Amino acid sequence: MREIKVVPYKTEWQNQYEIEKRLLEAIFGAEILSIHHIGSTSVPGLAAKPIIDILVEVKQISLIHTYNNEMVKMGYECKGENGIEGRRYFQKGGEDRTHHVHMYEQDHSEVGRHLRFRDYLRKHPDEAWEYACLKQELAKKYQYSPAEYVGGKTSFIQMIDQKALRK
């Protein structure tokens, strides 16, 4: 059973992202248009689950499955779309996940949403703090219920998404 743990911000998360970014560049090469560190570990000072989320924009999402063997060799589990049309999703670390890779073709709506959310929290530390407090509260309440934890964050995330669209 996977346990939800929200921990204080760690400066090494940026280094972990940079290491993984280079590995992904080595695998996907010219197929990559851009790579971004997203999610809570990308917001300095924000408490987070210690999982590095990486967003990769690619030229042709339909070709990404041809790299699955290389991703498996790197320790990733290939999850296909995993509930979001047009995405290819990879998890690393099994039950103690360390990395999530979200791949989208350029201009997919989720790319902008993720980047706006990250950038908004980076520019609004009071709301990032509020989000951290919510996540810590939810992690205690739903320690062994990932779906409940995620569900508890939904309205806050939607509120930030709306504010980020207006900025």
PDB file of C-alpha atoms in Angstrom:
ATOM      1  CA  MET A   1       0.000   0.000   0.000  1.00  0.00           C
ATOM      2  CA  ARG A   2       1.386   3.369  -1.046  1.00  0.00           C
ATOM      3  CA  GLU A   3       1.791   5.930   1.721  1.00  0.00           C
ATOM      4  CA  ILE A   4       1.307   9.638   1.057  1.00  0.00           C
ATOM      5  CA  LYS A   5       4.188  11.660   2.520  1.00  0.00           C
ATOM      6  CA  VAL A   6       4.488  15.426   2.168  1.00  0.00           C
ATOM      7  CA  VAL A   7       7.910  16.684   3.220  1.00  0.00           C
ATOM      8  CA  PRO A   8       9.530  20.127   3.480  1.00  0.00           C
ATOM      9  CA  TYR A   9      11.102  21.524   0.313  1.00  0.00           C
ATOM     10  CA  LYS A  10      14.537  20.122  -0.530  1.00  0.00           C
ATOM     11  CA  THR A  11      17.017  22.002  -2.686  1.00  0.00           C
ATOM     12  CA  GLU A  12      18.303  18.703  -4.145  1.00  0.00           C
ATOM     13  CA  TRP A  13      15.026  18.260  -6.044  1.00  0.00           C
ATOM     14  CA  GLN A  14      16.295  20.639  -8.720  1.00  0.00           C
ATOM     15  CA  ASN A  15      19.487  18.562  -9.094  1.00  0.00           C
ATOM     16  CA  GLN A  16      17.458  15.347  -9.302  1.00  0.00           C
ATOM     17  CA  TYR A  17      15.417  16.934 -12.087  1.00  0.00           C
ATOM     18  CA  GLU A  18      18.559  18.005 -13.972  1.00  0.00           C
ATOM     19  CA  ILE A  19      20.028  14.477 -13.804  1.00  0.00           C
ATOM     20  CA  GLU A  20      16.814  12.907 -15.091  1.00  0.00           C
ATOM     21  CA  LYS A  21      16.478  15.561 -17.793  1.00  0.00           C
ATOM     22  CA  ARG A  22      19.874  14.592 -19.210  1.00  0.00           C
ATOM     23  CA  LEU A  23      18.911  10.898 -19.198  1.00  0.00           C
ATOM     24  CA  LEU A  24      15.663  11.649 -21.028  1.00  0.00           C
ATOM     25  CA  GLU A  25      17.522  13.779 -23.580  1.00  0.00           C
ATOM     26  CA  ALA A  26      19.885  10.854 -24.196  1.00  0.00           C
ATOM     27  CA  ILE A  27      16.960   8.498 -24.841  1.00  0.00           C
ATOM     28  CA  PHE A  28      14.594  10.695 -26.862  1.00  0.00           C
ATOM     29  CA  GLY A  29      17.108  13.014 -28.534  1.00  0.00           C
ATOM     30  CA  ALA A  30      15.700  15.107 -31.349  1.00  0.00           C
ATOM     31  CA  GLU A  31      12.134  13.980 -30.585  1.00  0.00           C
ATOM     32  CA  ILE A  32      12.164  16.379 -27.589  1.00  0.00           C
ATOM     33  CA  LEU A  33      11.121  19.986 -28.102  1.00  0.00           C
ATOM     34  CA  SER A  34      11.392  21.053 -24.445  1.00  0.00           C
ATOM     35  CA  ILE A  35      11.605  19.637 -20.937  1.00  0.00           C
ATOM     36  CA  HIS A  36      10.190  21.290 -17.814  1.00  0.00           C
ATOM     37  CA  HIS A  37      10.348  20.602 -14.083  1.00  0.00           C
ATOM     38  CA  ILE A  38       6.720  20.830 -12.915  1.00  0.00           C
ATOM     39  CA  GLY A  39       4.695  19.958  -9.852  1.00  0.00           C
ATOM     40  CA  SER A  40       5.336  20.928  -6.270  1.00  0.00           C
ATOM     41  CA  THR A  41       9.020  19.935  -6.271  1.00  0.00           C
ATOM     42  CA  SER A  42       9.583  22.654  -8.898  1.00  0.00           C
ATOM     43  CA  VAL A  43       8.367  25.460  -6.615  1.00  0.00           C
ATOM     44  CA  PRO A  44      11.132  26.636  -4.254  1.00  0.00           C
ATOM     45  CA  GLY A  45      10.040  26.448  -0.629  1.00  0.00           C
ATOM     46  CA  LEU A  46       6.902  24.381  -1.295  1.00  0.00           C
ATOM     47  CA  ALA A  47       6.363  21.230   0.770  1.00  0.00           C
ATOM     48  CA  ALA A  48       5.721  18.279  -1.524  1.00  0.00           C
ATOM     49  CA  LYS A  49       5.596  14.566  -2.017  1.00  0.00           C
ATOM     50  CA  PRO A  50       9.241  13.830  -2.909  1.00  0.00           C
ATOM     51  CA  ILE A  51       8.442  12.886  -6.498  1.00  0.00           C
ATOM     52  CA  ILE A  52      10.068  14.774  -9.363  1.00  0.00           C
ATOM     53  CA  ASP A  53       7.468  15.586 -12.029  1.00  0.00           C
ATOM     54  CA  ILE A  54       8.848  16.189 -15.498  1.00  0.00           C
ATOM     55  CA  LEU A  55       6.888  17.477 -18.473  1.00  0.00           C
ATOM     56  CA  VAL A  56       8.326  16.692 -21.891  1.00  0.00           C
ATOM     57  CA  GLU A  57       7.022  18.258 -25.092  1.00  0.00           C
ATOM     58  CA  VAL A  58       7.686  16.038 -28.095  1.00  0.00           C
ATOM     59  CA  LYS A  59       7.296  16.321 -31.860  1.00  0.00           C
ATOM     60  CA  GLN A  60       5.139  13.198 -32.345  1.00  0.00           C
ATOM     61  CA  ILE A  61       3.402  11.570 -29.391  1.00  0.00           C
ATOM     62  CA  SER A  62       2.562   8.587 -31.609  1.00  0.00           C
ATOM     63  CA  LEU A  63       6.272   7.621 -31.695  1.00  0.00           C
ATOM     64  CA  ILE A  64       6.884   7.638 -27.953  1.00  0.00           C
ATOM     65  CA  HIS A  65       5.949   3.976 -27.437  1.00  0.00           C
ATOM     66  CA  THR A  66       8.968   3.034 -29.567  1.00  0.00           C
ATOM     67  CA  TYR A  67      11.179   4.222 -26.683  1.00  0.00           C
ATOM     68  CA  ASN A  68       9.430   2.149 -23.994  1.00  0.00           C
ATOM     69  CA  ASN A  69      12.242  -0.433 -23.753  1.00  0.00           C
ATOM     70  CA  GLU A  70      14.810   2.281 -23.027  1.00  0.00           C
ATOM     71  CA  MET A  71      12.516   3.789 -20.379  1.00  0.00           C
ATOM     72  CA  VAL A  72      12.118   0.378 -18.749  1.00  0.00           C
ATOM     73  CA  LYS A  73      15.912  -0.003 -18.678  1.00  0.00           C
ATOM     74  CA  MET A  74      16.038   3.334 -16.799  1.00  0.00           C
ATOM     75  CA  GLY A  75      13.632   1.942 -14.196  1.00  0.00           C
ATOM     76  CA  TYR A  76      10.390   3.401 -15.506  1.00  0.00           C
ATOM     77  CA  GLU A  77       7.023   1.735 -15.768  1.00  0.00           C
ATOM     78  CA  CYS A  78       5.226   2.658 -19.002  1.00  0.00           C
ATOM     79  CA  LYS A  79       1.613   3.598 -18.274  1.00  0.00           C
ATOM     80  CA  GLY A  80       0.369   4.777 -21.696  1.00  0.00           C
ATOM     81  CA  GLU A  81      -2.109   7.665 -21.580  1.00  0.00           C
ATOM     82  CA  ASN A  82      -3.059   6.796 -17.989  1.00  0.00           C
ATOM     83  CA  GLY A  83      -6.354   8.670 -18.131  1.00  0.00           C
ATOM     84  CA  ILE A  84      -5.330  11.770 -20.117  1.00  0.00           C
ATOM     85  CA  GLU A  85      -5.849  11.653 -23.872  1.00  0.00           C
ATOM     86  CA  GLY A  86      -2.725  12.543 -25.815  1.00  0.00           C
ATOM     87  CA  ARG A  87      -0.331  11.964 -22.908  1.00  0.00           C
ATOM     88  CA  ARG A  88       2.296   9.282 -22.403  1.00  0.00           C
ATOM     89  CA  TYR A  89       3.027   8.717 -18.732  1.00  0.00           C
ATOM     90  CA  PHE A  90       5.936   6.967 -17.025  1.00  0.00           C
ATOM     91  CA  GLN A  91       6.539   6.239 -13.316  1.00  0.00           C
ATOM     92  CA  LYS A  92       9.831   5.396 -11.642  1.00  0.00           C
ATOM     93  CA  GLY A  93      10.375   3.889  -8.204  1.00  0.00           C
ATOM     94  CA  GLY A  94       7.480   1.464  -7.840  1.00  0.00           C
ATOM     95  CA  GLU A  95       5.501   2.001  -4.621  1.00  0.00           C
ATOM     96  CA  ASP A  96       8.111   4.544  -3.468  1.00  0.00           C
ATOM     97  CA  ARG A  97       7.878   6.641  -6.601  1.00  0.00           C
ATOM     98  CA  THR A  98      10.729   9.003  -7.321  1.00  0.00           C
ATOM     99  CA  HIS A  99       9.856  10.395 -10.766  1.00  0.00           C
ATOM    100  CA  HIS A 100       6.837  10.939 -12.999  1.00  0.00           C
ATOM    101  CA  VAL A 101       7.325  11.800 -16.664  1.00  0.00           C
ATOM    102  CA  HIS A 102       4.388  13.341 -18.531  1.00  0.00           C
ATOM    103  CA  MET A 103       4.876  13.545 -22.295  1.00  0.00           C
ATOM    104  CA  TYR A 104       2.693  15.589 -24.607  1.00  0.00           C
ATOM    105  CA  GLU A 105       2.828  16.700 -28.177  1.00  0.00           C
ATOM    106  CA  GLN A 106       3.529  20.415 -28.583  1.00  0.00           C
ATOM    107  CA  ASP A 107       0.515  22.674 -27.913  1.00  0.00           C
ATOM    108  CA  HIS A 108      -1.444  20.078 -25.914  1.00  0.00           C
ATOM    109  CA  SER A 109      -3.631  22.005 -23.445  1.00  0.00           C
ATOM    110  CA  GLU A 110      -2.081  20.268 -20.427  1.00  0.00           C
ATOM    111  CA  VAL A 111       1.352  21.710 -21.212  1.00  0.00           C
ATOM    112  CA  GLY A 112       0.234  25.291 -20.686  1.00  0.00           C
ATOM    113  CA  ARG A 113      -1.887  24.405 -17.666  1.00  0.00           C
ATOM    114  CA  HIS A 114       1.007  22.731 -15.843  1.00  0.00           C
ATOM    115  CA  LEU A 115       3.422  25.559 -16.620  1.00  0.00           C
ATOM    116  CA  ARG A 116       0.947  28.297 -15.621  1.00  0.00           C
ATOM    117  CA  PHE A 117       0.202  26.503 -12.329  1.00  0.00           C
ATOM    118  CA  ARG A 118       3.912  26.166 -11.509  1.00  0.00           C
ATOM    119  CA  ASP A 119       4.726  29.737 -12.470  1.00  0.00           C
ATOM    120  CA  TYR A 120       1.774  31.143 -10.529  1.00  0.00           C
ATOM    121  CA  LEU A 121       2.853  29.400  -7.320  1.00  0.00           C
ATOM    122  CA  ARG A 122       6.438  30.554  -7.831  1.00  0.00           C
ATOM    123  CA  LYS A 123       5.227  34.164  -8.029  1.00  0.00           C
ATOM    124  CA  HIS A 124       2.675  33.924  -5.192  1.00  0.00           C
ATOM    125  CA  PRO A 125       4.382  32.496  -2.099  1.00  0.00           C
ATOM    126  CA  ASP A 126       1.344  33.098   0.146  1.00  0.00           C
ATOM    127  CA  GLU A 127      -0.800  30.861  -2.020  1.00  0.00           C
ATOM    128  CA  ALA A 128       2.021  28.332  -2.334  1.00  0.00           C
ATOM    129  CA  TRP A 129       2.133  28.238   1.478  1.00  0.00           C
ATOM    130  CA  GLU A 130      -1.643  27.728   1.600  1.00  0.00           C
ATOM    131  CA  TYR A 131      -1.292  24.868  -0.883  1.00  0.00           C
ATOM    132  CA  ALA A 132       1.501  23.297   1.183  1.00  0.00           C
ATOM    133  CA  CYS A 133      -0.644  23.445   4.330  1.00  0.00           C
ATOM    134  CA  LEU A 134      -3.560  21.843   2.497  1.00  0.00           C
ATOM    135  CA  LYS A 135      -1.340  19.054   1.187  1.00  0.00           C
ATOM    136  CA  GLN A 136       0.138  18.374   4.630  1.00  0.00           C
ATOM    137  CA  GLU A 137      -3.337  18.233   6.160  1.00  0.00           C
ATOM    138  CA  LEU A 138      -4.597  15.894   3.437  1.00  0.00           C
ATOM    139  CA  ALA A 139      -1.513  13.663   3.724  1.00  0.00           C
ATOM    140  CA  LYS A 140      -2.226  13.156   7.423  1.00  0.00           C
ATOM    141  CA  LYS A 141      -5.927  12.572   6.869  1.00  0.00           C
ATOM    142  CA  TYR A 142      -5.538  10.281   3.835  1.00  0.00           C
ATOM    143  CA  GLN A 143      -2.115   8.765   4.496  1.00  0.00           C
ATOM    144  CA  TYR A 144      -2.980   5.509   2.709  1.00  0.00           C
ATOM    145  CA  SER A 145      -5.606   6.755   0.294  1.00  0.00           C
ATOM    146  CA  PRO A 146      -4.004   8.419  -2.741  1.00  0.00           C
ATOM    147  CA  ALA A 147      -7.350   8.994  -4.481  1.00  0.00           C
ATOM    148  CA  GLU A 148      -8.763  10.860  -1.473  1.00  0.00           C
ATOM    149  CA  TYR A 149      -5.561  12.898  -1.176  1.00  0.00           C
ATOM    150  CA  VAL A 150      -5.731  13.930  -4.839  1.00  0.00           C
ATOM    151  CA  GLY A 151      -9.470  14.609  -4.602  1.00  0.00           C
ATOM    152  CA  GLY A 152      -8.912  16.884  -1.624  1.00  0.00           C
ATOM    153  CA  LYS A 153      -6.586  19.094  -3.678  1.00  0.00           C
ATOM    154  CA  THR A 154      -8.842  19.400  -6.730  1.00  0.00           C
ATOM    155  CA  SER A 155     -10.777  22.551  -5.862  1.00  0.00           C
ATOM    156  CA  PHE A 156      -7.610  24.408  -4.786  1.00  0.00           C
ATOM    157  CA  ILE A 157      -5.821  23.410  -7.983  1.00  0.00           C
ATOM    158  CA  GLN A 158      -8.787  24.535 -10.087  1.00  0.00           C
ATOM    159  CA  MET A 159      -8.821  27.879  -8.260  1.00  0.00           C
ATOM    160  CA  ILE A 160      -5.110  28.411  -8.973  1.00  0.00           C
ATOM    161  CA  ASP A 161      -5.592  27.316 -12.590  1.00  0.00           C
ATOM    162  CA  GLN A 162      -8.280  30.001 -12.995  1.00  0.00           C
ATOM    163  CA  LYS A 163      -6.136  32.701 -11.374  1.00  0.00           C
ATOM    164  CA  ALA A 164      -3.144  31.710 -13.493  1.00  0.00           C
ATOM    165  CA  LEU A 165      -5.216  32.056 -16.672  1.00  0.00           C
ATOM    166  CA  ARG A 166      -6.060  35.664 -15.727  1.00  0.00           C
ATOM    167  CA  LYS A 167      -2.423  36.654 -15.081  1.00  0.00           C
TER     168      LYS A 167
END
